Every structure is written in structure tokens, then in C-alpha cells.
mmCIF file of C-alpha atoms in Angstrom:
data_model
loop_
_atom_site.group_PDB
_atom_site.id
_atom_site.type_symbol
_atom_site.label_atom_id
_atom_site.label_comp_id
_atom_site.label_asym_id
_atom_site.label_seq_id
_atom_site.Cartn_x
_atom_site.Cartn_y
_atom_site.Cartn_z
ATOM 1 C CA MET A 1 -3.729 46.348 -14.582
ATOM 2 C CA ALA A 2 -4.991 43.035 -13.436
ATOM 3 C CA PRO A 3 -4.533 39.976 -15.948
ATOM 4 C CA GLU A 4 -7.599 38.810 -17.659
ATOM 5 C CA SER A 5 -9.043 35.766 -16.367
ATOM 6 C CA THR A 6 -9.479 32.826 -18.656
ATOM 7 C CA THR A 7 -11.936 29.836 -18.804
ATOM 8 C CA LEU A 8 -10.711 26.571 -17.815
ATOM 9 C CA THR A 9 -13.736 24.510 -19.115
ATOM 10 C CA THR A 10 -16.422 24.782 -21.313
ATOM 11 C CA ARG A 11 -19.792 23.946 -20.434
ATOM 12 C CA VAL A 12 -22.400 22.849 -22.612
ATOM 13 C CA GLU A 13 -24.896 24.937 -23.953
ATOM 14 C CA SER A 14 -27.999 23.126 -23.801
ATOM 15 C CA GLY A 15 -29.328 20.195 -21.433
ATOM 16 C CA SER A 16 -27.680 19.665 -18.021
ATOM 17 C CA PRO A 17 -24.941 20.827 -16.959
ATOM 18 C CA TYR A 18 -23.674 17.629 -15.710
ATOM 19 C CA GLN A 19 -22.044 16.178 -18.959
ATOM 20 C CA LEU A 20 -18.967 16.461 -20.743
ATOM 21 C CA GLU A 21 -18.629 18.771 -23.430
ATOM 22 C CA LYS A 22 -16.727 16.787 -26.280
ATOM 23 C CA SER A 23 -15.548 19.503 -27.938
ATOM 24 C CA GLN A 24 -13.561 20.232 -24.344
ATOM 25 C CA VAL A 25 -12.640 16.523 -24.043
ATOM 26 C CA LEU A 26 -11.276 16.368 -28.008
ATOM 27 C CA LYS A 27 -9.204 19.703 -27.287
ATOM 28 C CA ALA A 28 -7.519 18.563 -24.133
ATOM 29 C CA SER A 29 -6.642 15.188 -25.555
ATOM 30 C CA ALA A 30 -5.478 16.288 -28.441
ATOM 31 C CA ALA A 31 -3.156 18.778 -26.477
ATOM 32 C CA LEU A 32 -2.024 16.102 -23.750
ATOM 33 C CA LEU A 33 -0.884 13.740 -27.055
ATOM 34 C CA GLN A 34 1.032 16.453 -28.848
ATOM 35 C CA HIS A 35 2.946 17.347 -25.212
ATOM 36 C CA ILE A 36 3.746 13.828 -24.882
ATOM 37 C CA LYS A 37 5.183 13.507 -28.123
ATOM 38 C CA SER A 38 6.785 16.796 -28.225
ATOM 39 C CA GLU A 39 8.619 15.484 -24.551
ATOM 40 C CA SER A 40 9.270 11.965 -25.801
ATOM 41 C CA LYS A 41 11.410 13.815 -29.201
ATOM 42 C CA ARG A 42 13.130 15.986 -27.141
ATOM 43 C CA LYS A 43 14.537 13.450 -24.754
ATOM 44 C CA ALA A 44 15.694 11.297 -27.891
ATOM 45 C CA LEU A 45 17.529 14.156 -29.441
ATOM 46 C CA GLU A 46 18.879 14.816 -25.620
ATOM 47 C CA SER A 47 20.106 10.785 -25.156
ATOM 48 C CA ASN A 48 23.394 9.935 -26.939
ATOM 49 C CA THR A 49 22.021 6.385 -27.043
ATOM 50 C CA ARG A 50 19.574 4.943 -30.009
ATOM 51 C CA SER A 51 18.134 1.540 -31.154
ATOM 52 C CA LEU A 52 20.630 -0.479 -33.719
ATOM 53 C CA LEU A 53 17.496 -2.776 -34.908
ATOM 54 C CA PRO A 54 15.094 -1.591 -37.470
ATOM 55 C CA ALA A 55 11.353 -1.659 -36.745
ATOM 56 C CA SER A 56 9.733 -4.201 -38.831
ATOM 57 C CA ASP A 57 5.567 -3.824 -39.127
ATOM 58 C CA GLU A 58 4.835 -6.805 -37.679
ATOM 59 C CA SER A 59 6.494 -5.635 -34.452
ATOM 60 C CA THR A 60 4.806 -2.580 -34.647
ATOM 61 C CA ASP A 61 2.215 -3.361 -32.227
ATOM 62 C CA GLU A 62 4.710 -4.697 -29.553
ATOM 63 C CA ILE A 63 7.112 -1.508 -30.354
ATOM 64 C CA ASP A 64 4.523 1.155 -29.158
ATOM 65 C CA ALA A 65 3.242 -1.175 -26.412
ATOM 66 C CA VAL A 66 6.294 -0.988 -25.226
ATOM 67 C CA GLU A 67 7.533 2.386 -25.362
ATOM 68 C CA SER A 68 3.927 4.464 -25.612
ATOM 69 C CA GLU A 69 3.319 6.241 -22.277
ATOM 70 C CA PRO A 70 -0.566 5.480 -20.456
ATOM 71 C CA VAL A 71 -2.850 8.455 -20.273
ATOM 72 C CA TRP A 72 -4.556 8.392 -16.753
ATOM 73 C CA LEU A 73 -8.426 9.956 -16.282
ATOM 74 C CA VAL A 74 -8.199 11.563 -12.424
ATOM 75 C CA LEU A 75 -11.804 11.815 -11.020
ATOM 76 C CA THR A 76 -12.144 13.650 -8.045
ATOM 77 C CA THR A 77 -15.271 13.428 -5.816
ATOM 78 C CA LYS A 78 -16.481 15.296 -3.580
ATOM 79 C CA LYS A 79 -17.129 12.557 -0.645
ATOM 80 C CA HIS A 80 -15.417 9.366 -0.281
ATOM 81 C CA VAL A 81 -16.557 6.756 -2.803
ATOM 82 C CA VAL A 82 -16.553 4.005 -0.740
ATOM 83 C CA ASP A 83 -15.658 3.124 2.837
ATOM 84 C CA LYS A 84 -13.116 0.586 2.521
ATOM 85 C CA LYS A 85 -10.369 -0.866 0.287
ATOM 86 C CA ARG A 86 -11.533 -3.073 -2.087
ATOM 87 C CA LEU A 87 -9.307 -6.005 -3.380
ATOM 88 C CA LYS A 88 -11.645 -6.797 -6.247
ATOM 89 C CA PRO A 89 -11.151 -3.945 -9.165
ATOM 90 C CA GLY A 90 -14.607 -2.989 -11.335
ATOM 91 C CA LYS A 91 -14.934 -2.816 -14.764
ATOM 92 C CA ILE A 92 -15.797 -0.685 -17.210
ATOM 93 C CA PRO A 93 -15.868 -1.610 -21.373
ATOM 94 C CA LEU A 94 -14.212 0.344 -23.498
ATOM 95 C CA PRO A 95 -14.854 1.214 -27.361
ATOM 96 C CA HIS A 96 -10.859 1.237 -27.792
ATOM 97 C CA SER A 97 -9.039 -1.607 -26.052
ATOM 98 C CA LEU A 98 -5.661 -1.242 -24.041
ATOM 99 C CA HIS A 99 -4.730 -4.725 -25.303
ATOM 100 C CA LYS A 100 -5.563 -4.628 -28.596
ATOM 101 C CA SER A 101 -2.104 -6.235 -29.670
ATOM 102 C CA THR A 102 -2.037 -10.003 -30.359
ATOM 103 C CA SER A 103 1.443 -10.685 -29.428
ATOM 104 C CA SER A 104 0.227 -9.476 -25.697
ATOM 105 C CA THR A 105 0.930 -12.488 -23.288
ATOM 106 C CA ILE A 106 -2.077 -13.508 -21.217
ATOM 107 C CA CYS A 107 -1.544 -15.434 -17.401
ATOM 108 C CA LEU A 108 -4.894 -17.204 -16.490
ATOM 109 C CA ILE A 109 -4.935 -17.748 -12.505
ATOM 110 C CA THR A 110 -7.600 -20.602 -11.689
ATOM 111 C CA ALA A 111 -9.100 -22.530 -8.653
ATOM 112 C CA ASP A 112 -8.010 -25.916 -8.255
ATOM 113 C CA PRO A 113 -8.073 -28.192 -10.180
ATOM 114 C CA GLN A 114 -6.599 -26.384 -13.349
ATOM 115 C CA ARG A 115 -6.519 -29.286 -15.416
ATOM 116 C CA ALA A 116 -10.249 -28.841 -16.117
ATOM 117 C CA PHE A 117 -9.709 -25.045 -17.362
ATOM 118 C CA LYS A 118 -6.788 -26.094 -19.604
ATOM 119 C CA ASP A 119 -9.077 -28.392 -21.164
ATOM 120 C CA THR A 120 -11.176 -25.833 -21.708
ATOM 121 C CA ILE A 121 -8.875 -23.530 -23.385
ATOM 122 C CA ALA A 122 -7.354 -26.662 -25.633
ATOM 123 C CA HIS A 123 -11.033 -27.430 -26.435
ATOM 124 C CA PRO A 124 -11.689 -26.914 -30.718
ATOM 125 C CA SER A 125 -14.324 -24.578 -30.065
ATOM 126 C CA PHE A 126 -11.981 -22.219 -28.201
ATOM 127 C CA PRO A 127 -10.664 -19.468 -30.294
ATOM 128 C CA VAL A 128 -7.133 -20.247 -31.822
ATOM 129 C CA THR A 129 -5.551 -16.735 -31.318
ATOM 130 C CA LEU A 130 -7.040 -16.146 -28.181
ATOM 131 C CA ALA A 131 -5.501 -19.575 -27.074
ATOM 132 C CA SER A 132 -2.396 -18.231 -28.364
ATOM 133 C CA GLN A 133 -2.168 -15.351 -26.026
ATOM 134 C CA ILE A 134 -3.137 -17.323 -23.019
ATOM 135 C CA THR A 135 0.399 -18.616 -22.409
ATOM 136 C CA ARG A 136 -0.009 -20.028 -19.054
ATOM 137 C CA VAL A 137 -3.012 -21.627 -16.775
ATOM 138 C CA ILE A 138 -1.817 -22.111 -13.379
ATOM 139 C CA GLY A 139 -3.907 -23.277 -10.100
ATOM 140 C CA LEU A 140 -4.042 -21.215 -6.863
ATOM 141 C CA GLU A 141 -2.191 -24.181 -4.919
ATOM 142 C CA LYS A 142 0.653 -24.444 -7.397
ATOM 143 C CA LEU A 143 1.248 -20.224 -7.586
ATOM 144 C CA GLY A 144 1.541 -20.676 -3.916
ATOM 145 C CA LYS A 145 4.232 -23.471 -4.166
ATOM 146 C CA ARG A 146 5.970 -22.047 -6.875
ATOM 147 C CA TYR A 147 6.227 -18.425 -6.584
ATOM 148 C CA LYS A 148 7.058 -18.143 -3.122
ATOM 149 C CA SER A 149 10.296 -15.809 -3.218
ATOM 150 C CA PHE A 150 10.189 -11.941 -4.807
ATOM 151 C CA GLU A 151 12.477 -13.136 -7.287
ATOM 152 C CA SER A 152 9.855 -15.624 -9.248
ATOM 153 C CA ARG A 153 7.160 -13.384 -8.511
ATOM 154 C CA ARG A 154 9.060 -10.687 -10.062
ATOM 155 C CA GLN A 155 9.793 -13.047 -13.021
ATOM 156 C CA LEU A 156 6.303 -13.962 -13.448
ATOM 157 C CA LEU A 157 5.201 -10.486 -13.475
ATOM 158 C CA SER A 158 7.758 -9.534 -16.392
ATOM 159 C CA GLU A 159 6.786 -12.593 -18.226
ATOM 160 C CA HIS A 160 3.130 -11.835 -19.082
ATOM 161 C CA ASP A 161 1.540 -8.397 -20.137
ATOM 162 C CA VAL A 162 -2.154 -9.293 -18.404
ATOM 163 C CA PHE A 163 -2.906 -11.644 -15.731
ATOM 164 C CA LEU A 164 -6.770 -12.835 -15.127
ATOM 165 C CA ALA A 165 -8.118 -14.908 -12.234
ATOM 166 C CA ASP A 166 -10.983 -16.352 -11.442
ATOM 167 C CA ASP A 167 -13.513 -14.464 -9.575
ATOM 168 C CA ARG A 168 -13.790 -16.826 -6.699
ATOM 169 C CA ILE A 169 -10.222 -16.716 -5.909
ATOM 170 C CA ILE A 170 -9.269 -12.817 -6.785
ATOM 171 C CA THR A 171 -9.414 -11.915 -2.885
ATOM 172 C CA ARG A 172 -6.749 -14.326 -1.605
ATOM 173 C CA LEU A 173 -4.291 -13.512 -4.556
ATOM 174 C CA PRO A 174 -3.015 -10.106 -2.725
ATOM 175 C CA LYS A 175 -1.117 -12.360 -0.042
ATOM 176 C CA LEU A 176 0.204 -15.087 -2.858
ATOM 177 C CA LEU A 177 1.264 -12.495 -5.140
ATOM 178 C CA GLY A 178 2.610 -9.610 -2.610
ATOM 179 C CA LYS A 179 3.243 -5.905 -3.870
ATOM 180 C CA ILE A 180 4.985 -6.721 -6.425
ATOM 181 C CA PHE A 181 2.105 -7.320 -8.389
ATOM 182 C CA TYR A 182 -0.542 -4.967 -6.534
ATOM 183 C CA GLY A 183 1.698 -2.021 -6.514
ATOM 184 C CA GLY A 184 1.647 -1.515 -10.107
ATOM 185 C CA SER A 185 -0.568 -1.172 -13.261
ATOM 186 C CA LYS A 186 -0.721 -5.463 -13.771
ATOM 187 C CA ARG A 187 -3.136 -6.241 -11.253
ATOM 188 C CA PRO A 188 -5.117 -9.525 -11.866
ATOM 189 C CA VAL A 189 -8.343 -8.872 -13.396
ATOM 190 C CA PRO A 190 -11.144 -10.752 -12.318
ATOM 191 C CA VAL A 191 -13.326 -13.042 -14.740
ATOM 192 C CA ASN A 192 -16.071 -15.309 -13.777
ATOM 193 C CA LEU A 193 -15.465 -18.762 -15.059
ATOM 194 C CA GLN A 194 -18.571 -20.432 -13.470
ATOM 195 C CA PRO A 195 -21.341 -21.777 -15.981
ATOM 196 C CA TYR A 196 -24.246 -20.205 -15.985
ATOM 197 C CA LYS A 197 -26.738 -21.678 -13.508
ATOM 198 C CA PRO A 198 -30.419 -20.316 -13.304
ATOM 199 C CA LYS A 199 -31.911 -18.993 -10.464
ATOM 200 C CA GLY A 200 -33.664 -21.767 -8.268
ATOM 201 C CA ASP A 201 -31.045 -24.431 -10.177
ATOM 202 C CA VAL A 202 -30.634 -26.892 -7.394
ATOM 203 C CA ALA A 203 -29.406 -29.939 -9.732
ATOM 204 C CA SER A 204 -26.414 -27.896 -10.909
ATOM 205 C CA THR A 205 -24.960 -27.288 -7.642
ATOM 206 C CA ILE A 206 -21.820 -29.647 -6.512
ATOM 207 C CA PRO A 207 -21.596 -30.718 -3.177
ATOM 208 C CA LYS A 208 -18.344 -28.993 -1.437
ATOM 209 C CA ASP A 209 -17.093 -32.350 -0.023
ATOM 210 C CA SER A 210 -16.914 -33.453 -3.866
ATOM 211 C CA GLY A 211 -13.623 -32.096 -4.963
ATOM 212 C CA LYS A 212 -14.188 -30.814 -8.299
ATOM 213 C CA LYS A 213 -15.470 -27.560 -9.733
ATOM 214 C CA LEU A 214 -17.740 -26.588 -12.529
ATOM 215 C CA VAL A 215 -15.923 -24.687 -15.261
ATOM 216 C CA ALA A 216 -18.145 -22.446 -17.778
ATOM 217 C CA SER A 217 -18.217 -23.615 -21.673
ATOM 218 C CA PRO A 218 -15.272 -22.771 -23.766
ATOM 219 C CA ILE A 219 -17.731 -19.791 -25.759
ATOM 220 C CA LEU A 220 -18.660 -18.189 -21.857
ATOM 221 C CA VAL A 221 -15.085 -18.476 -21.064
ATOM 222 C CA THR A 222 -14.195 -16.708 -24.334
ATOM 223 C CA LYS A 223 -16.852 -13.845 -23.804
ATOM 224 C CA GLU A 224 -15.338 -13.448 -20.608
ATOM 225 C CA VAL A 225 -11.411 -13.288 -21.472
ATOM 226 C CA GLU A 226 -12.787 -10.854 -24.194
ATOM 227 C CA THR A 227 -14.447 -8.758 -22.291
ATOM 228 C CA ALA A 228 -11.917 -8.337 -19.392
ATOM 229 C CA ILE A 229 -9.369 -7.686 -21.693
ATOM 230 C CA SER A 230 -11.408 -4.946 -23.499
ATOM 231 C CA CYS A 231 -12.333 -3.225 -19.810
ATOM 232 C CA ALA A 232 -10.812 -0.580 -17.578
ATOM 233 C CA GLN A 233 -9.854 -1.216 -14.405
ATOM 234 C CA ILE A 234 -11.426 0.204 -11.587
ATOM 235 C CA HIS A 235 -9.516 0.208 -8.281
ATOM 236 C CA LEU A 236 -11.373 2.039 -5.819
ATOM 237 C CA THR A 237 -10.116 2.943 -2.002
ATOM 238 C CA PRO A 238 -11.250 4.921 0.554
ATOM 239 C CA SER A 239 -10.417 8.147 -0.730
ATOM 240 C CA THR A 240 -11.743 10.924 -2.940
ATOM 241 C CA THR A 241 -9.529 10.567 -5.828
ATOM 242 C CA THR A 242 -9.492 7.871 -8.434
ATOM 243 C CA SER A 243 -7.402 7.340 -11.374
ATOM 244 C CA VAL A 244 -8.099 5.266 -14.495
ATOM 245 C CA ARG A 245 -5.844 4.269 -17.536
ATOM 246 C CA VAL A 246 -7.998 5.086 -20.784
ATOM 247 C CA GLY A 247 -5.612 4.772 -23.134
ATOM 248 C CA PHE A 248 -1.654 5.343 -24.454
ATOM 249 C CA SER A 249 0.071 8.173 -26.248
ATOM 250 C CA THR A 250 -0.216 5.896 -29.794
ATOM 251 C CA PHE A 251 -3.639 6.256 -29.489
ATOM 252 C CA THR A 252 -5.455 9.012 -31.332
ATOM 253 C CA ALA A 253 -7.408 12.281 -30.127
ATOM 254 C CA GLN A 254 -10.750 10.998 -31.034
ATOM 255 C CA GLN A 255 -10.251 7.560 -29.498
ATOM 256 C CA ILE A 256 -8.885 9.049 -26.007
ATOM 257 C CA THR A 257 -12.551 11.476 -26.231
ATOM 258 C CA GLU A 258 -14.556 7.973 -26.582
ATOM 259 C CA ASN A 259 -12.588 5.778 -24.111
ATOM 260 C CA VAL A 260 -12.981 9.210 -21.317
ATOM 261 C CA ASP A 261 -16.717 9.620 -22.179
ATOM 262 C CA ALA A 262 -17.429 5.294 -21.309
ATOM 263 C CA VAL A 263 -15.404 5.901 -18.586
ATOM 264 C CA VAL A 264 -17.116 8.840 -16.811
ATOM 265 C CA GLU A 265 -20.487 7.548 -17.844
ATOM 266 C CA GLY A 266 -19.840 3.964 -16.207
ATOM 267 C CA MET A 267 -18.020 5.516 -13.022
ATOM 268 C CA VAL A 268 -21.315 7.835 -12.486
ATOM 269 C CA LYS A 269 -23.738 5.254 -12.847
ATOM 270 C CA LYS A 270 -21.827 2.232 -10.829
ATOM 271 C CA PHE A 271 -19.051 3.492 -8.945
ATOM 272 C CA VAL A 272 -20.133 7.140 -7.776
ATOM 273 C CA SER A 273 -22.815 7.335 -5.051
ATOM 274 C CA LYS A 274 -25.152 10.515 -5.720
ATOM 275 C CA GLY A 275 -23.829 10.760 -9.445
ATOM 276 C CA TRP A 276 -22.797 13.792 -11.004
ATOM 277 C CA ARG A 277 -23.655 15.801 -7.838
ATOM 278 C CA ASN A 278 -20.747 14.088 -6.046
ATOM 279 C CA ILE A 279 -18.243 14.606 -8.655
ATOM 280 C CA ARG A 280 -15.774 17.635 -7.976
ATOM 281 C CA SER A 281 -13.545 17.679 -11.049
ATOM 282 C CA ILE A 282 -12.457 15.446 -13.999
ATOM 283 C CA HIS A 283 -8.904 15.572 -15.594
ATOM 284 C CA ILE A 284 -6.804 13.904 -17.818
ATOM 285 C CA LYS A 285 -3.039 13.801 -17.603
ATOM 286 C CA GLY A 286 0.048 11.586 -18.768
ATOM 287 C CA PRO A 287 2.852 10.058 -16.117
ATOM 288 C CA ASN A 288 4.659 12.976 -16.225
ATOM 289 C CA THR A 289 2.356 16.154 -17.399
ATOM 290 C CA MET A 290 0.527 18.359 -15.566
ATOM 291 C CA ALA A 291 -3.267 17.386 -15.386
ATOM 292 C CA LEU A 292 -5.516 19.546 -18.029
ATOM 293 C CA PRO A 293 -9.229 19.934 -16.652
ATOM 294 C CA LEU A 294 -12.249 18.422 -18.485
ATOM 295 C CA TRP A 295 -14.856 19.191 -16.171
ATOM 296 C CA LEU A 296 -15.262 21.338 -12.630
ATOM 297 C CA ALA A 297 -18.179 21.779 -10.688
ATOM 298 C CA SER A 298 -19.469 24.761 -9.984
ATOM 299 C CA GLU A 299 -20.396 24.104 -6.299
ATOM 300 C CA LEU A 300 -18.048 22.365 -3.781
ATOM 301 C CA TRP A 301 -21.141 20.740 -1.371
ATOM 302 C CA GLN A 302 -23.076 17.433 -2.541
ATOM 303 C CA GLU A 303 -26.146 18.276 -0.986
ATOM 304 C CA GLU A 304 -27.884 21.688 0.668
ATOM 305 C CA ASP A 305 -27.989 20.642 3.986
ATOM 306 C CA ASP A 306 -24.161 20.531 3.852
ATOM 307 C CA VAL A 307 -24.059 24.173 3.861
ATOM 308 C CA LEU A 308 -23.921 26.144 6.679
ATOM 309 C CA GLU A 309 -25.283 29.466 7.573
ATOM 310 C CA ASP A 310 -23.287 31.933 9.357
ATOM 311 C CA GLU A 311 -24.665 31.817 12.281
ATOM 312 C CA GLU A 312 -24.614 27.971 12.325
ATOM 313 C CA ALA A 313 -20.803 28.231 10.891
ATOM 314 C CA LYS A 314 -20.322 30.614 13.736
ATOM 315 C CA ALA A 315 -21.682 27.869 16.256
ATOM 316 C CA ALA A 316 -19.693 24.939 14.561
ATOM 317 C CA LEU A 317 -16.350 26.881 15.298
ATOM 318 C CA GLU A 318 -16.900 27.690 18.347
ATOM 319 C CA LEU A 319 -17.928 24.054 19.438
ATOM 320 C CA ALA A 320 -14.713 23.152 17.371
ATOM 321 C CA SER A 321 -12.334 25.675 19.682
ATOM 322 C CA GLN A 322 -14.253 24.378 22.874
ATOM 323 C CA GLN A 323 -13.604 20.786 21.734
ATOM 324 C CA GLY A 324 -9.813 21.793 21.538
ATOM 325 C CA ARG A 325 -9.791 23.431 24.655
ATOM 326 C CA LYS A 326 -10.957 20.376 26.560
ATOM 327 C CA ARG A 327 -8.594 18.346 24.848
ATOM 328 C CA LYS A 328 -5.686 20.581 25.516
ATOM 329 C CA GLY A 329 -7.278 20.188 29.512
ATOM 330 C CA GLN A 330 -7.444 16.861 29.293
ATOM 331 C CA ALA A 331 -3.796 16.324 28.173
ATOM 332 C CA GLU A 332 -2.649 18.605 30.934
ATOM 333 C CA GLU A 333 -4.625 16.862 33.330
ATOM 334 C CA VAL A 334 -2.676 13.362 32.147
ATOM 335 C CA GLU A 335 0.660 15.560 32.117
ATOM 336 C CA ALA A 336 0.407 16.883 35.666
ATOM 337 C CA PRO A 337 0.557 13.432 37.057
ATOM 338 C CA GLN A 338 3.339 12.441 34.981
ATOM 339 C CA LYS A 339 5.275 15.504 35.866
ATOM 340 C CA LYS A 340 4.730 14.805 39.833
ATOM 341 C CA ALA A 341 6.004 11.479 38.979
ATOM 342 C CA LYS A 342 9.130 12.572 37.189
ATOM 343 C CA GLN A 343 9.993 14.804 40.110
ATOM 344 C CA THR A 344 9.506 12.183 42.707
ATOM 345 C CA LYS A 345 11.501 9.762 40.958
ATOM 346 C CA ARG A 346 14.228 12.720 40.429
ATOM 347 C CA VAL A 347 14.097 12.961 44.255
ATOM 348 C CA GLU A 348 14.194 9.031 45.012
ATOM 349 C CA ASP A 349 17.176 9.173 42.701
ATOM 350 C CA LEU A 350 19.162 11.477 44.818
ATOM 351 C CA ASP A 351 18.207 10.232 48.208
ATOM 352 C CA LEU A 352 19.601 6.824 46.703
ATOM 353 C CA SER A 353 22.862 8.203 45.380
ATOM 354 C CA ALA A 354 23.474 9.912 48.669
ATOM 355 C CA GLU A 355 23.021 6.850 50.431
ATOM 356 C CA MET A 356 25.398 5.324 48.077
ATOM 357 C CA ALA A 357 27.954 7.759 48.463
ATOM 358 C CA GLU A 358 27.884 7.462 52.344
ATOM 359 C CA ARG A 359 27.786 3.759 52.021
ATOM 360 C CA ARG A 360 30.915 3.531 49.933
ATOM 361 C CA ALA A 361 32.863 6.270 52.274
ATOM 362 C CA LYS A 362 32.038 4.091 55.609
ATOM 363 C CA LEU A 363 33.606 0.900 53.518
ATOM 364 C CA ARG A 364 36.571 2.853 52.673
ATOM 365 C CA GLN A 365 37.084 3.748 55.959
ATOM 366 C CA GLN A 366 36.773 -0.196 56.757
ATOM 367 C CA LYS A 367 38.809 -1.061 54.362
ATOM 368 C CA LYS A 368 41.676 1.612 55.709
ATOM 369 C CA GLU A 369 40.999 0.197 59.436
ATOM 370 C CA ALA A 370 41.412 -3.535 58.108
ATOM 371 C CA LYS A 371 44.876 -2.688 56.794
ATOM 372 C CA ALA A 372 45.983 -0.641 59.438
ATOM 373 C CA GLU A 373 45.394 -3.947 61.665
ATOM 374 C CA VAL A 374 46.926 -5.979 59.511
ATOM 375 C CA ASP A 375 50.322 -4.031 59.566
ATOM 376 C CA GLY A 376 50.431 -4.154 62.788
ATOM 377 C CA ASP A 377 50.017 -8.040 63.273
ATOM 378 C CA VAL A 378 53.268 -8.110 60.739
ATOM 379 C CA GLU A 379 55.347 -5.951 62.660
ATOM 380 C CA ARG A 380 54.584 -8.055 66.027
ATOM 381 C CA LYS A 381 55.332 -11.252 63.970
ATOM 382 C CA LYS A 382 58.517 -9.543 63.061
ATOM 383 C CA GLN A 383 59.875 -8.789 66.245
ATOM 384 C CA PRO A 384 62.370 -11.533 68.151
ATOM 385 C CA LYS A 385 61.000 -14.164 70.195
ATOM 386 C CA LYS A 386 62.010 -14.339 73.924
ATOM 387 C CA LEU A 387 64.286 -17.649 74.526
ATOM 388 C CA ASP A 388 64.313 -19.741 78.203
ATOM 389 C CA PRO A 389 67.232 -19.306 80.102
ATOM 390 C CA ASP A 390 67.571 -22.896 81.147
ATOM 391 C CA THR A 391 66.980 -24.314 78.237
ATOM 392 C CA GLY A 392 67.954 -21.875 75.292
ATOM 393 C CA LYS A 393 64.837 -22.436 73.360
ATOM 394 C CA VAL A 394 62.132 -20.195 72.646
ATOM 395 C CA ARG A 395 59.166 -20.054 75.199
ATOM 396 C CA VAL A 396 55.747 -21.470 74.589
ATOM 397 C CA LYS A 397 53.209 -21.022 76.685
ATOM 398 C CA THR A 398 51.010 -24.497 77.031
ATOM 399 C CA LYS A 399 47.579 -23.936 77.884
ATOM 400 C CA LYS A 400 47.699 -24.863 81.708
ATOM 401 C CA VAL A 401 50.406 -22.110 81.691
ATOM 402 C CA LYS A 402 48.007 -19.799 80.476
ATOM 403 C CA ALA A 403 45.324 -21.167 82.336
ATOM 404 C CA ILE A 404 47.569 -20.655 85.657
ATOM 405 C CA LEU A 405 48.409 -17.129 84.589
ATOM 406 C CA ALA A 406 44.923 -16.194 83.922
ATOM 407 C CA SER A 407 43.766 -17.352 87.294
ATOM 408 C CA ALA A 408 46.366 -15.566 89.265
#
């Protein structure tokens, strides 16, 4: 007997099918949070170590931020979202901020000179609570000089919870910060720290050779920083899958649901071309859990023109096979001269080895003959020399005697 099929997602009863079902999102969020909490309890019971320090009410947010696990929204499209990788992430406002703790520290990376930005944060009109969270303001030049080594960058990463960067220099940071920043979840978030300039306002434009940069007023900087903290970062790559962090395991199911709705709506309007027609599926998951489906597309194509008829599909397959055979023939044509060249080189190597062997044999023969001649000269030298009977001395032939003997 065949097993009964179960539906993974539920559609809305009225209106357009291209929208999320709130009950489905709430149900999936509650199930995911319950699973994450049960797994964390099981791991805590299995481990033999526990914290000896009691948790106080003042540090509850900090402990939750450390111990909680992130919740991710995975959006899959039918076609690539962008054609190239973007270094500047996008931002979508969330109803429930991911950095709501007042104990989280912020590092602000600014354009040079940094003194103007420090004076803006120290201004009396700047909120005291937000100013206490911004523990470091560093300029681009000092960042490049002070944090060159991997250890210094890792220490900077561990000292702060959030990194904000001036929108004018955000594309220059990957070279200065390295993969330790851009491989995790603490990528710098761009903020616009320039003052508001109406269109056509030439008087507020600063010359490039002036050495100064305008800084926004404390009110505008406060608004930009608070917006950046409460937004979800969208890192787009040339692929069909985009992951966005929408909350933590300490959130309620209702908070996760509201953040998911905001992210999906923002992605459809701002970043996904052709909106819902280009979305294939939407899932929600934890760092070590299975993905729970929230919405699945009924068709796998984006436009009707993307679907081929039977004859067109056969023609496309035939064309693909012909191109494959053509590429294979081209590869064989390229390989044939290479094989012939290898064979020719092998024959030349064999001829050269035979010639060298012949030379070595000839050289050995010459050495043998030379050695025989040397041995014969030694034996002749060892023979006793003839004495002159008249004088009793060794007979020595002079040049004149040799010439007379030769002429005779």
C-alpha cells in the first residue's frame, strides 16, 4: 500500500498565491525554535561542564546574545539574483532588531580625517546611550597602518559586536580587513554619514583638494546608525540562493514571523528581479537543523517562453549532442598532433641513446688501446741499456749520428 502524501506548505485561501501564509510561517517558526531549544538542552545534559557563575538579570541580554543560535531565512530563486558579487550589502528594516541589547559594542570605520566624526559623536545632541555603545571610531588610514597582521585583525573582530562603515569607503575595506571579517557574520554595514544635499546645490560641494570632508549633523548620524543596527543585511552573490539572518533562538515565534515577512517583502521589492515570479522556494532553518519550507513555487520556470514544446526540446537536445560531438572531434584533432609529436620525440630519443651507446663503446676501445701503448712504453724503458765497449758508458746517439744513420 502506497504511503499517503502530505503537503509541505499551505496556500492562502484568497487573493494572490504569491504571498506567505502567516499561519504556515508561525507554525514553522514555533517548531524550529522548539527543536533548537530541545537540542541545546540535550547537549547541555550530555556535557560534563557547566557554568559556575550565576546569571544576573542585568546580563541576561548579553548571555542570550552569546548562547543563542541564529535563525536564517533561505530564499531560492529560479534565476541568478545578480550577475556579479557585490561588496556593498543591502539593508532591510526589521520590526525586531537583531542588536537590541544595549551592552553590544559598535566600531565605526570612517573616512579621513576621523576627528570630525569623533566630534559629531561627542556632540551634546547625540544620544548618550548610543554614544556609549560606539566604543571606537577609526579612520581608513589608521585602520590600514594599525591592523596589518592577522592577529590584530582577529583581536579587532573579537572586541566589537557590530561594525559600521562610511558608505564612501565600504568597497575599500575587503583589502584592509581580509577574509576574517568577510567570511563570517560581522561584515561592516554601510552607513551614509554625508550631510543632506538638495539636488543642484553647488554651494555645499567641497573641492577635492580642500583636504576636508563634510560630516552629517548629529541627528542624521544618529538616525543612520540606529537604522543600520535594526536592519537585516542582504549579501547578494551571483547564485540562486540567498541567506538572511532574521532572528535568534531567544526570539518568540511571533517575532520570527514578523521579521520573515519584512525580509521577504523587502527582497521581492528591492533585490529579486520580476518579484515572486522569480522565487522558487522560501525556507527557514537554524545553523545545524533541516530547512523547514514556508513557500514553494508551483512552476519551475519564470516565463512561459522558458518552457519548450516536445519538438523544440528534441531539437535542443539534438543541438546539444551535436555540439558535444563537435567538441569531442576538436579535442581529438588537437590530441592527434600531440600524439604524433610524442611518438617522433620517442624515436628521436631512441636514436640518440643508440648513438650515445656507440660513442661510449668507441671511447672505451680508444682507452683500452691507449693503455696498451702506455704499458708497452714502460716495458721498453725497463730493458737494460747498451754500453759502449770502448768507453764503457751508455751509448747516446747525437743528432749528427742520427742524421748520418738516416742518410745511410
